[in-house]
Coordinates of C-alpha atoms in Angstrom, one line a residue:
X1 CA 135.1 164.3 52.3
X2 CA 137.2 163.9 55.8
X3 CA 140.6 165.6 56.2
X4 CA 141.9 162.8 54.3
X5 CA 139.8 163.1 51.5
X6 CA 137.9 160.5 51.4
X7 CA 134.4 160.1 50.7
X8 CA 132.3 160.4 54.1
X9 CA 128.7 158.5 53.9
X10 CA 126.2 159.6 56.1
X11 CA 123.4 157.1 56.0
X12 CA 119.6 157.2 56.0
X13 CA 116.4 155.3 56.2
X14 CA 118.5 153.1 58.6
X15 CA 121.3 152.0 55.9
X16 CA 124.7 151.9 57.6
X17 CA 128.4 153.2 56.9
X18 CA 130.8 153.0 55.6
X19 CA 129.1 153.1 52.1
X20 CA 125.0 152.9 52.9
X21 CA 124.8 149.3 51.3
X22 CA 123.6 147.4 54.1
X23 CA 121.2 147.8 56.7
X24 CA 121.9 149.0 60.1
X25 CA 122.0 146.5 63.2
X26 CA 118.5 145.2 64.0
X27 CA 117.2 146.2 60.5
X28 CA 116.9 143.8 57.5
X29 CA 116.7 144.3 53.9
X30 CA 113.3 144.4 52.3
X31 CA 113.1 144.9 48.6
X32 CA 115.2 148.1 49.0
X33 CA 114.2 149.5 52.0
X34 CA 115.8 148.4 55.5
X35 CA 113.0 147.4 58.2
X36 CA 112.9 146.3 61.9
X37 CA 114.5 143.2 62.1
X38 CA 111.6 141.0 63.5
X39 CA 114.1 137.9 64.4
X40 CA 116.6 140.2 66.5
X41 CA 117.0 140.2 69.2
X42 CA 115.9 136.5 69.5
X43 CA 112.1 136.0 69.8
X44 CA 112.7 132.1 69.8
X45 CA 114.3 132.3 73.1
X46 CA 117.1 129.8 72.1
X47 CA 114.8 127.0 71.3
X48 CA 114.8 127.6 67.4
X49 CA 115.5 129.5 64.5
X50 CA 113.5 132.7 63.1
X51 CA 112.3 133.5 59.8
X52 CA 110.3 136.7 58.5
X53 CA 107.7 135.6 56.6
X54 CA 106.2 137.6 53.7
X55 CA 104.7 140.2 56.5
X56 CA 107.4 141.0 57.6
X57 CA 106.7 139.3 60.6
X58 CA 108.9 136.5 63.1
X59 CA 108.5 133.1 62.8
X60 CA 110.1 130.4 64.9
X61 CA 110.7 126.9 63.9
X62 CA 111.3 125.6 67.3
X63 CA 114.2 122.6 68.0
X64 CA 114.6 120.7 70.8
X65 CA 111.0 119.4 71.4
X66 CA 110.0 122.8 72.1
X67 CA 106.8 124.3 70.8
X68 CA 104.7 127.4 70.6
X69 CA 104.8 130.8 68.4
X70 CA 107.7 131.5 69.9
X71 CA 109.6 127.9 71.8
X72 CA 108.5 128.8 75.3
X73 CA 106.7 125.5 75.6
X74 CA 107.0 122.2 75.1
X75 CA 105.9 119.8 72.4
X76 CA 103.3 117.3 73.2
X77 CA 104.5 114.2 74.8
X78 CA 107.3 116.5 76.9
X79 CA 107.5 118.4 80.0
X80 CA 109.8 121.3 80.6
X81 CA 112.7 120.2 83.7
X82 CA 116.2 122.1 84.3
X83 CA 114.8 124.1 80.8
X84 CA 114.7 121.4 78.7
X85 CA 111.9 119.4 77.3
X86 CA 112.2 115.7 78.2
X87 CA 109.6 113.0 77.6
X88 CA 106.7 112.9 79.8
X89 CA 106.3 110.1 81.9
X90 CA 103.0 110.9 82.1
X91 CA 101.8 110.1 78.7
X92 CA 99.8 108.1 77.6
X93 CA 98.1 107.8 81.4
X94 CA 100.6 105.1 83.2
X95 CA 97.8 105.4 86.1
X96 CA 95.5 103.4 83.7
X97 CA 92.1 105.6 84.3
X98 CA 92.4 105.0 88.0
X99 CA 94.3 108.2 89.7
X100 CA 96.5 111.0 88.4
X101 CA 100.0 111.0 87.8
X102 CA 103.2 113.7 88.4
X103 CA 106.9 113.1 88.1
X104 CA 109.2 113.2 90.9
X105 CA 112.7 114.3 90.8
X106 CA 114.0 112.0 88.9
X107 CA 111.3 112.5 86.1
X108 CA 109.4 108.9 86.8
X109 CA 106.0 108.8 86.6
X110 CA 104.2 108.8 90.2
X111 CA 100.2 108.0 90.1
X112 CA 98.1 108.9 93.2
X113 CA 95.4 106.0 92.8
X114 CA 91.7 106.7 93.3
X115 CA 88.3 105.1 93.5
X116 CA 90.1 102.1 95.7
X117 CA 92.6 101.5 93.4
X118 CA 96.3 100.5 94.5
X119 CA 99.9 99.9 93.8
X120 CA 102.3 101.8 91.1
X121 CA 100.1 101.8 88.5
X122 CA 96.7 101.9 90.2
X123 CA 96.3 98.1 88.5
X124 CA 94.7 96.6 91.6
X125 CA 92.3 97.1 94.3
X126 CA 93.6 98.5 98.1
X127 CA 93.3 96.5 101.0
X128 CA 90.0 95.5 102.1
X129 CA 88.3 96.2 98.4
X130 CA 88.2 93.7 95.5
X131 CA 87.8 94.2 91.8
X132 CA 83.7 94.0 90.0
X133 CA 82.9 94.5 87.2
X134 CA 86.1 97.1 86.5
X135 CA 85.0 98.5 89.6
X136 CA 87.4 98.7 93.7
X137 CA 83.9 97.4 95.7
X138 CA 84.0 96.5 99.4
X139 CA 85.1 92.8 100.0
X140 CA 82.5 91.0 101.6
X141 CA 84.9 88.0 103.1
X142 CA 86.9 90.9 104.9
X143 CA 87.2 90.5 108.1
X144 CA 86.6 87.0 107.8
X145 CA 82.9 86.3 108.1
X146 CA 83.6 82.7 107.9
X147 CA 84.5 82.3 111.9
X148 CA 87.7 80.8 111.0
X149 CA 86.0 77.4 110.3
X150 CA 85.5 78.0 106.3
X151 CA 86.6 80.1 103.2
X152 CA 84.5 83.1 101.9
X153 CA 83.8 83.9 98.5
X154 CA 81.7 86.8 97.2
X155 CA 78.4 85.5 94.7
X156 CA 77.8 88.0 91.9
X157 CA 75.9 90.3 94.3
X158 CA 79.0 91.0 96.2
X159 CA 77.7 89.2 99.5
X160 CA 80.1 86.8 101.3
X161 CA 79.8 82.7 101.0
X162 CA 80.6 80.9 103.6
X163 CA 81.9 77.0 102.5
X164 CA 82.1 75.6 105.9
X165 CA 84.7 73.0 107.3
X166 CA 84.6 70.8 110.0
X167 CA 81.1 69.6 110.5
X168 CA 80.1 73.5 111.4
X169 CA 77.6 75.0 109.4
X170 CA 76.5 78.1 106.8
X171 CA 75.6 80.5 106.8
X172 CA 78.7 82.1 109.0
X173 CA 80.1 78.6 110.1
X174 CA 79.4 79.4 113.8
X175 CA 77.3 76.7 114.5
X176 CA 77.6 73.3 113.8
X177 CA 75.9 70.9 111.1
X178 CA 72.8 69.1 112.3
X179 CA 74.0 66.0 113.8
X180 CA 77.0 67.7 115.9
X181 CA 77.8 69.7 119.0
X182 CA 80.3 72.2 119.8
X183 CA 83.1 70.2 122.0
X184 CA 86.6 72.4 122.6
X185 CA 86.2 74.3 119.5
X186 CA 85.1 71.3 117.3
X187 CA 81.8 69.9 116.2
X188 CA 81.9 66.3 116.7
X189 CA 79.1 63.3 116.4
X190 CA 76.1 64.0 118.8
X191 CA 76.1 61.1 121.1
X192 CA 72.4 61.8 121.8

């Protein structure tokens, strides 16, 4: 007793005052013997709740979209920014096979094409290259092989097709048809 009288506890086994009932700060109750608390202090860092499971170990169920034995990660589908997990503009692939993506700032997805790709989404072909067979090749009608005096179109073996105009003649339109001769810039009639 105290010099009041009263009936002074002085725990063990980490029980705690005034009367031994409970379990001291940290410690939790198991069958009737108080343990290390394995949820305190927080091993969920913030992101969910904890729960001992039958060995007396921590287990998190994370919130949040966060993820991992103990919600330091994120969940699939999100990316950690200001320390929270926010969708991933990244997934699924907005570059569409054809560069890699990151988000900026502002958490929009941002694809660096490759293989000749171009454009936000790495959709079409950069300048000079044309799309074959799922492919950015070189474009055979760039610069213009044509001479100015027809349109190009690459056959299927990616080699530029000259369709002449004005009485000038294939293969590169430089010359004139049979028949013709080069006056100012123009094929006309042959008058021999």
């Amino acid at each position: 007793p105290n010099a009041s009288n009263q009936a002074v506890c002085t725990c063990t086994g980490n029980f705690a005052a005034p009367y031994c009932a409970g379990c001291a700060q940290s410690f939790v109750l198991v069958g009737d013997v108080c343990v290390d608390d394995p949820c305190a202090p927080d091993p969920c860092n913030g992101h969910g709740t904890c729960a001992m499971n039958a060995s007396n170990q921590a287990v998190c169920t994370c919130t949040d979209n966060f993820a991992g034995p103990y919600c330091t990660g994120c969940a699939e589908g999100f990316r950690l920014l200001n320390g929270v997990c926010v969708d991933d503009p990244c997934l699924p692939d907005p570059c569409n096979d054809h560069g890699s993506c990151a988000p900026n700032a502002s958490n929009q997805a941002v694809c660096t094409c490759t293989d000749n790709f171009a454009g936000p989404y790495c959709t079409g072909c950069a300048q000079g290259f044309r799309l074959l067979n799922g492919s950015c090749v070189d474009d055979p009608c760039l610069p213009d092989p044509c001479n100015d005096h027809g349109s190009c179109a690459p056959n299927a073996s990616n080699q530029a097709v000259c369709t002449c105009t004005g009485n000038f003649a294939a293969p590169f339109c430089a010359g004139c048809a049979e028949g013709f001769v080069l006056v100012n810039g123009a094929c006309v009639g042959d008058p021999c």
